[in-house]
Amino acid sequence: MSQTSTEQGIKTMGVVGAGQMGAGIAQVAAAAGLSVVVTDVADAALERGRKAIGDSLARLVKKEALTQAAADAALARLSWSTDARAHAACDFVVEAATENEALKRKIFIELDGVCRPEVLLASNTSSISITRLAAATKRPERFIGMHFMNPVPLMKLVELIRGIATTDETYAATKALAEQLGKTTTVSKDYPGFIANRILMPMINEAFYALMEGVGSAEDIDTTMKLGTNQPMGPLTLADFIGLDTCLAILRVLHDGLGDSKYRPCPLLVQYVDAGWHGKKAGRGVYRYG
Ligand code: NAD
């Protein structure tokens, strides 16, 4: 059996996608001392990621959670490219591109060709079958779901998802890496939405139905759930933070994968996404952002 990446030591981590999640994962990995290679399709996306990380590190320095020297060192460990071949240098690669199965399969076919055979590949997908994504590669046993939570620098959890072929070694190496990044892990079977979104997305969807049916205003729905069920924010605010496009994509995976009409996406959510109101990252979702 070939050595796993952890036995050899993961020194360089690859992150595909410089969006909300990719930037967060790259920041946490760089702050933990790893060299990080971030790729995205366009320079503008890389620039947004670089700015997001710079701003986030600056906030941590201001809060005295990090020294300026540590923030500078983390920034210096990051490199950026629009060429997926940059991942040839990586010991472990996590994909955090848009929640779209065809797109992710294409990315993994390319990574499989670029990365050394012993390198583990992980997807940060919120809901798509790890077994199916793994099957696009020639290394399904060295493939795993590594589902970080948003915002990555603040949220402690990483949900690990084992595909049907994921080996114990791959699981153990990924768990060790997540712990090295300061995270706590749980493990989920490879079912649509895994644990977190299987439970969270029906609540968000129901909040959209309540809004559509005029049961309450967006503010009243959010305040009721925040103060009434002791959550840090209401479900509509949370949906805006996650991205309404991402919420819709996850609901469609739940609906298609589980075949139960209780997961059908609320038409109002579909309409917001059609309008380009993708949430906080787009400046407008349920709420408007300055
Ligand atoms: P996002 O829209 O902020 O970023 C997606 C990024 O992927 C964009 O920068 C886009 O340019 C890039 N991209 C698209 N095609 C690409 C390609 N071929 N190669 C490289 N990059 C490509 O989305 P996000 O919120 O960061 O979500 C990314 C992934 O993380 C999704 O699978 C999502 O389901 C998952 N996720 C999201 C959250 C959340 O709360 N937003 C939480 C956990 C997991």
Short mmCIF file of C-alpha atoms and ligand atoms in Angstrom, two decimals:
data_model
loop_
_atom_site.label_atom_id
_atom_site.label_comp_id
_atom_site.label_asym_id
_atom_site.label_seq_id
_atom_site.Cartn_x
_atom_site.Cartn_y
_atom_site.Cartn_z
CA MET A 1 0.00 0.00 0.00
CA SER A 2 1.31 3.47 -0.83
CA GLN A 3 2.00 5.92 1.97
CA THR A 4 -0.68 8.45 2.76
CA SER A 5 0.10 12.16 2.53
CA THR A 6 0.06 12.56 6.31
CA GLU A 7 2.71 9.87 6.83
CA GLN A 8 4.84 11.87 4.42
CA GLY A 9 3.74 15.14 6.07
CA ILE A 10 1.36 17.62 4.48
CA LYS A 11 3.41 20.74 3.89
CA THR A 12 1.63 22.23 0.90
CA MET A 13 -2.14 22.30 0.62
CA GLY A 14 -4.07 23.10 -2.56
CA VAL A 15 -7.39 24.93 -2.53
CA VAL A 16 -9.53 25.09 -5.68
CA GLY A 17 -11.85 28.11 -5.67
CA ALA A 18 -11.11 31.48 -4.04
CA GLY A 19 -14.71 32.27 -3.03
CA GLN A 20 -16.10 32.57 0.50
CA MET A 21 -15.14 29.02 1.45
CA GLY A 22 -11.92 28.62 -0.53
CA ALA A 23 -10.52 31.86 0.87
CA GLY A 24 -11.51 30.81 4.40
CA ILE A 25 -9.89 27.38 4.09
CA ALA A 26 -6.73 28.89 2.56
CA GLN A 27 -6.50 31.43 5.39
CA VAL A 28 -6.83 28.82 8.12
CA ALA A 29 -4.30 26.49 6.47
CA ALA A 30 -1.79 29.32 5.98
CA ALA A 31 -2.27 30.50 9.58
CA ALA A 32 -1.57 26.92 10.72
CA GLY A 33 1.81 27.04 8.97
CA LEU A 34 1.09 25.25 5.69
CA SER A 35 2.08 26.58 2.29
CA VAL A 36 -1.12 27.05 0.31
CA VAL A 37 -1.74 27.15 -3.44
CA VAL A 38 -5.09 28.73 -4.36
CA THR A 39 -6.54 28.46 -7.87
CA ASP A 40 -9.63 29.95 -9.48
CA VAL A 41 -10.82 30.56 -13.02
CA ALA A 42 -10.09 34.28 -13.19
CA ASP A 43 -7.68 36.84 -11.75
CA ALA A 44 -10.63 38.87 -10.44
CA ALA A 45 -11.79 35.91 -8.34
CA LEU A 46 -8.25 35.43 -6.97
CA GLU A 47 -8.08 39.13 -6.15
CA ARG A 48 -11.40 38.94 -4.24
CA GLY A 49 -10.06 35.95 -2.30
CA ARG A 50 -6.79 37.70 -1.52
CA LYS A 51 -8.67 40.78 -0.27
CA ALA A 52 -11.06 38.67 1.83
CA ILE A 53 -8.11 36.95 3.53
CA GLY A 54 -6.27 40.26 4.07
CA ASP A 55 -9.37 41.82 5.63
CA SER A 56 -10.09 38.79 7.80
CA LEU A 57 -6.50 38.60 9.11
CA ALA A 58 -6.56 42.36 9.80
CA ARG A 59 -9.75 41.89 11.89
CA LEU A 60 -8.07 39.11 13.89
CA VAL A 61 -5.02 41.34 14.51
CA LYS A 62 -7.32 44.16 15.66
CA LYS A 63 -9.06 41.77 18.06
CA GLU A 64 -5.59 40.69 19.28
CA ALA A 65 -6.36 37.10 18.30
CA LEU A 66 -3.28 37.15 16.02
CA THR A 67 -0.04 39.17 15.94
CA GLN A 68 0.76 41.32 12.92
CA ALA A 69 3.87 39.17 12.34
CA ALA A 70 1.76 35.97 12.27
CA ALA A 71 -0.71 37.58 9.85
CA ASP A 72 2.12 38.70 7.55
CA ALA A 73 3.69 35.22 7.69
CA ALA A 74 0.33 33.61 6.80
CA LEU A 75 -0.10 35.94 3.80
CA ALA A 76 3.42 35.11 2.63
CA ARG A 77 2.59 31.36 2.64
CA LEU A 78 -0.18 31.85 0.05
CA SER A 79 0.33 31.61 -3.69
CA TRP A 80 -2.28 32.22 -6.36
CA SER A 81 -2.84 30.91 -9.87
CA THR A 82 -5.46 30.53 -12.58
CA ASP A 83 -3.66 27.37 -13.75
CA ALA A 84 -4.76 24.09 -12.10
CA ARG A 85 -1.30 22.66 -12.82
CA ALA A 86 -0.07 24.76 -9.87
CA HIS A 87 -1.51 21.94 -7.70
CA ALA A 88 1.26 19.58 -8.88
CA ALA A 89 3.29 20.84 -5.88
CA CYS A 90 0.54 20.01 -3.34
CA ASP A 91 0.42 17.16 -0.79
CA PHE A 92 -3.37 17.45 -0.27
CA VAL A 93 -5.97 19.31 -2.34
CA VAL A 94 -9.42 20.46 -1.25
CA GLU A 95 -11.90 21.69 -3.84
CA ALA A 96 -14.21 24.57 -2.87
CA ALA A 97 -15.62 25.67 -6.23
CA THR A 98 -19.26 26.45 -7.04
CA GLU A 99 -21.83 23.83 -5.91
CA ASN A 100 -22.32 22.18 -9.30
CA GLU A 101 -21.67 18.49 -9.86
CA ALA A 102 -20.60 18.67 -13.52
CA LEU A 103 -18.14 21.47 -12.72
CA LYS A 104 -16.68 19.59 -9.73
CA ARG A 105 -16.28 16.39 -11.76
CA LYS A 106 -14.32 18.33 -14.38
CA ILE A 107 -12.09 19.84 -11.69
CA PHE A 108 -11.38 16.43 -10.14
CA ILE A 109 -10.55 14.80 -13.48
CA GLU A 110 -8.00 17.58 -14.02
CA LEU A 111 -6.59 17.34 -10.46
CA ASP A 112 -6.31 13.56 -10.79
CA GLY A 113 -4.03 14.10 -13.78
CA VAL A 114 -1.98 16.85 -12.13
CA CYS A 115 -1.46 15.53 -8.58
CA ARG A 116 0.93 12.76 -7.52
CA PRO A 117 -0.88 9.40 -7.11
CA GLU A 118 -0.51 9.33 -3.31
CA VAL A 119 -2.06 12.79 -2.83
CA LEU A 120 -5.49 12.84 -1.20
CA LEU A 121 -8.28 14.78 -2.92
CA ALA A 122 -11.14 16.28 -0.89
CA SER A 123 -14.30 18.16 -1.76
CA ASN A 124 -15.88 20.86 0.40
CA THR A 125 -19.23 20.18 -1.29
CA SER A 126 -22.24 20.90 0.90
CA SER A 127 -24.36 18.10 -0.48
CA ILE A 128 -23.13 16.34 -3.64
CA SER A 129 -22.35 12.60 -3.50
CA ILE A 130 -18.71 12.01 -2.56
CA THR A 131 -18.94 8.53 -4.09
CA ARG A 132 -19.94 9.99 -7.48
CA LEU A 133 -17.26 12.72 -7.40
CA ALA A 134 -14.64 10.12 -6.37
CA ALA A 135 -15.68 7.91 -9.29
CA ALA A 136 -14.54 10.65 -11.68
CA THR A 137 -10.97 10.00 -10.50
CA LYS A 138 -8.63 6.99 -10.59
CA ARG A 139 -8.12 7.27 -6.82
CA PRO A 140 -11.60 6.88 -5.22
CA GLU A 141 -9.96 5.27 -2.16
CA ARG A 142 -7.95 8.49 -1.62
CA PHE A 143 -10.99 10.76 -1.96
CA ILE A 144 -13.12 12.22 0.85
CA GLY A 145 -15.65 14.93 1.70
CA MET A 146 -14.16 17.67 3.91
CA HIS A 147 -17.04 20.00 4.66
CA PHE A 148 -15.88 23.18 6.39
CA MET A 149 -18.44 25.61 7.85
CA ASN A 150 -18.81 29.30 7.00
CA PRO A 151 -16.98 31.47 8.06
CA VAL A 152 -14.12 28.98 8.15
CA PRO A 153 -11.78 30.96 10.47
CA LEU A 154 -14.50 31.15 13.15
CA MET A 155 -16.43 27.88 12.84
CA LYS A 156 -14.98 24.89 14.68
CA LEU A 157 -16.58 22.05 12.74
CA VAL A 158 -15.42 20.04 9.76
CA GLU A 159 -17.87 17.33 8.70
CA LEU A 160 -15.99 14.42 7.09
CA ILE A 161 -17.86 12.33 4.53
CA ARG A 162 -16.64 8.89 3.53
CA GLY A 163 -17.49 7.77 0.02
CA ILE A 164 -18.06 4.07 -0.54
CA ALA A 165 -14.38 3.55 -1.47
CA THR A 166 -12.75 5.97 1.03
CA THR A 167 -10.14 4.01 3.02
CA ASP A 168 -9.54 4.20 6.76
CA GLU A 169 -6.10 5.70 6.00
CA THR A 170 -7.64 8.51 3.95
CA TYR A 171 -10.18 9.21 6.68
CA ALA A 172 -7.49 9.20 9.42
CA ALA A 173 -5.14 11.49 7.43
CA THR A 174 -7.94 13.97 6.69
CA LYS A 175 -9.11 13.98 10.31
CA ALA A 176 -5.51 14.65 11.42
CA LEU A 177 -5.23 17.52 8.94
CA ALA A 178 -8.53 19.05 10.12
CA GLU A 179 -7.28 18.83 13.72
CA GLN A 180 -3.98 20.45 12.68
CA LEU A 181 -6.13 23.34 11.39
CA GLY A 182 -7.72 23.59 14.86
CA LYS A 183 -11.02 21.98 13.88
CA THR A 184 -13.26 19.36 15.47
CA THR A 185 -14.58 16.69 13.11
CA THR A 186 -17.72 14.63 12.83
CA VAL A 187 -18.29 11.86 10.32
CA SER A 188 -21.29 11.44 8.04
CA LYS A 189 -22.34 8.75 5.64
CA ASP A 190 -22.51 9.76 2.00
CA TYR A 191 -26.20 10.70 1.88
CA PRO A 192 -27.54 13.85 0.15
CA GLY A 193 -26.80 16.91 2.30
CA PHE A 194 -24.83 14.76 4.80
CA ILE A 195 -25.76 15.69 8.41
CA ALA A 196 -25.49 19.49 8.58
CA ASN A 197 -27.45 20.46 5.47
CA ARG A 198 -29.93 17.58 5.72
CA ILE A 199 -31.17 19.29 8.87
CA LEU A 200 -30.37 22.97 8.19
CA MET A 201 -31.71 23.39 4.64
CA PRO A 202 -35.31 22.28 5.33
CA MET A 203 -35.41 24.96 8.06
CA ILE A 204 -34.11 27.66 5.70
CA ASN A 205 -36.54 26.51 2.98
CA GLU A 206 -39.45 26.64 5.46
CA ALA A 207 -38.43 30.19 6.42
CA PHE A 208 -38.73 31.15 2.72
CA TYR A 209 -42.18 29.53 2.55
CA ALA A 210 -43.22 31.49 5.66
CA LEU A 211 -41.93 34.69 4.00
CA MET A 212 -43.65 33.88 0.68
CA GLU A 213 -46.96 33.12 2.40
CA GLY A 214 -46.76 36.34 4.42
CA VAL A 215 -46.73 34.55 7.77
CA GLY A 216 -44.26 37.19 8.92
CA SER A 217 -41.82 39.78 7.61
CA ALA A 218 -38.20 38.72 7.04
CA GLU A 219 -37.22 40.59 10.22
CA ASP A 220 -39.99 38.94 12.28
CA ILE A 221 -39.13 35.46 10.98
CA ASP A 222 -35.45 35.96 11.80
CA THR A 223 -36.02 37.57 15.20
CA THR A 224 -38.51 34.86 16.18
CA MET A 225 -36.03 32.10 15.39
CA LYS A 226 -33.03 33.95 16.82
CA LEU A 227 -34.52 34.89 20.15
CA GLY A 228 -37.15 32.15 20.31
CA THR A 229 -34.90 29.18 19.56
CA ASN A 230 -31.59 30.62 20.75
CA GLN A 231 -29.77 30.67 17.42
CA PRO A 232 -26.99 33.19 16.71
CA MET A 233 -28.88 34.48 13.66
CA GLY A 234 -32.22 33.89 11.97
CA PRO A 235 -32.57 31.45 9.03
CA LEU A 236 -33.01 34.13 6.34
CA THR A 237 -29.91 36.02 7.48
CA LEU A 238 -28.04 32.73 7.59
CA ALA A 239 -29.22 31.89 4.04
CA ASP A 240 -27.86 35.26 2.86
CA PHE A 241 -24.51 34.46 4.50
CA ILE A 242 -24.35 30.98 2.94
CA GLY A 243 -25.39 32.29 -0.51
CA LEU A 244 -28.93 31.79 -1.85
CA ASP A 245 -27.52 30.10 -4.99
CA THR A 246 -25.72 27.60 -2.76
CA CYS A 247 -28.86 27.01 -0.64
CA LEU A 248 -30.90 26.35 -3.79
CA ALA A 249 -28.27 23.99 -5.20
CA ILE A 250 -28.23 22.02 -1.92
CA LEU A 251 -32.05 21.82 -1.79
CA ARG A 252 -32.09 20.48 -5.34
CA VAL A 253 -29.58 17.78 -4.36
CA LEU A 254 -31.79 16.85 -1.36
CA HIS A 255 -34.94 16.85 -3.50
CA ASP A 256 -33.41 14.81 -6.35
CA GLY A 257 -31.38 12.49 -4.11
CA LEU A 258 -34.03 11.66 -1.51
CA GLY A 259 -37.04 11.93 -3.83
CA ASP A 260 -39.27 13.39 -1.14
CA SER A 261 -41.46 16.42 -1.97
CA LYS A 262 -40.77 17.87 1.48
CA TYR A 263 -37.41 19.08 0.07
CA ARG A 264 -38.88 20.96 -2.93
CA PRO A 265 -37.22 24.40 -3.09
CA CYS A 266 -39.50 27.32 -2.22
CA PRO A 267 -40.45 29.26 -5.41
CA LEU A 268 -39.50 32.54 -3.71
CA LEU A 269 -35.95 31.26 -3.14
CA VAL A 270 -35.79 30.19 -6.81
CA GLN A 271 -36.97 33.65 -7.87
CA TYR A 272 -34.36 35.45 -5.76
CA VAL A 273 -31.62 33.32 -7.31
CA ASP A 274 -33.06 33.94 -10.81
CA ALA A 275 -32.84 37.68 -10.06
CA GLY A 276 -29.16 37.36 -9.14
CA TRP A 277 -29.95 38.10 -5.46
CA HIS A 278 -27.41 35.57 -4.22
CA GLY A 279 -27.10 36.98 -0.70
CA LYS A 280 -24.43 38.94 1.12
CA LYS A 281 -21.67 38.12 -1.40
CA ALA A 282 -23.83 39.70 -4.17
CA GLY A 283 -24.82 42.77 -2.12
CA ARG A 284 -28.46 41.66 -2.07
CA GLY A 285 -30.38 38.60 -0.97
CA VAL A 286 -33.31 38.61 1.42
CA TYR A 287 -31.68 41.77 2.79
CA ARG A 288 -29.58 44.48 1.13
CA TYR A 289 -25.90 44.92 2.01
CA GLY A 290 -24.01 48.20 1.60
P1 NAD B 1 -18.57 31.17 -3.92
O1 NAD B 1 -19.58 31.47 -4.97
O2 NAD B 1 -18.24 32.23 -2.90
O3 NAD B 1 -17.18 30.74 -4.60
C1 NAD B 1 -17.05 29.77 -5.59
C2 NAD B 1 -15.74 30.03 -6.32
O4 NAD B 1 -15.48 28.92 -7.19
C3 NAD B 1 -15.77 31.30 -7.18
O5 NAD B 1 -14.66 32.14 -6.86
C4 NAD B 1 -15.65 30.74 -8.60
O6 NAD B 1 -14.97 31.61 -9.50
C5 NAD B 1 -14.86 29.46 -8.34
N1 NAD B 1 -14.87 28.51 -9.44
C6 NAD B 1 -15.87 28.22 -10.29
N2 NAD B 1 -15.44 27.32 -11.20
C7 NAD B 1 -14.16 27.03 -10.91
C8 NAD B 1 -13.16 26.18 -11.50
N3 NAD B 1 -13.42 25.45 -12.56
N4 NAD B 1 -11.94 26.15 -10.93
C9 NAD B 1 -11.65 26.90 -9.85
N5 NAD B 1 -12.54 27.72 -9.27
C10 NAD B 1 -13.77 27.78 -9.78
O7 NAD B 1 -19.08 29.84 -3.21
P2 NAD B 1 -18.71 29.28 -1.74
O8 NAD B 1 -19.73 29.73 -0.78
O9 NAD B 1 -17.27 29.54 -1.47
O10 NAD B 1 -18.94 27.71 -1.96
C11 NAD B 1 -17.94 26.90 -2.53
C12 NAD B 1 -18.23 25.44 -2.16
O11 NAD B 1 -18.25 25.32 -0.72
C13 NAD B 1 -19.56 24.90 -2.66
O12 NAD B 1 -19.43 23.54 -2.99
C14 NAD B 1 -20.46 25.08 -1.45
O13 NAD B 1 -21.56 24.21 -1.46
C15 NAD B 1 -19.50 24.74 -0.33
N6 NAD B 1 -19.83 25.26 0.99
C16 NAD B 1 -20.39 26.50 1.13
C17 NAD B 1 -20.71 26.98 2.39
C18 NAD B 1 -21.31 28.34 2.57
O14 NAD B 1 -21.82 28.63 3.65
N7 NAD B 1 -21.24 29.22 1.58
C19 NAD B 1 -20.45 26.19 3.53
C20 NAD B 1 -19.85 24.94 3.36
C21 NAD B 1 -19.56 24.48 2.08
#
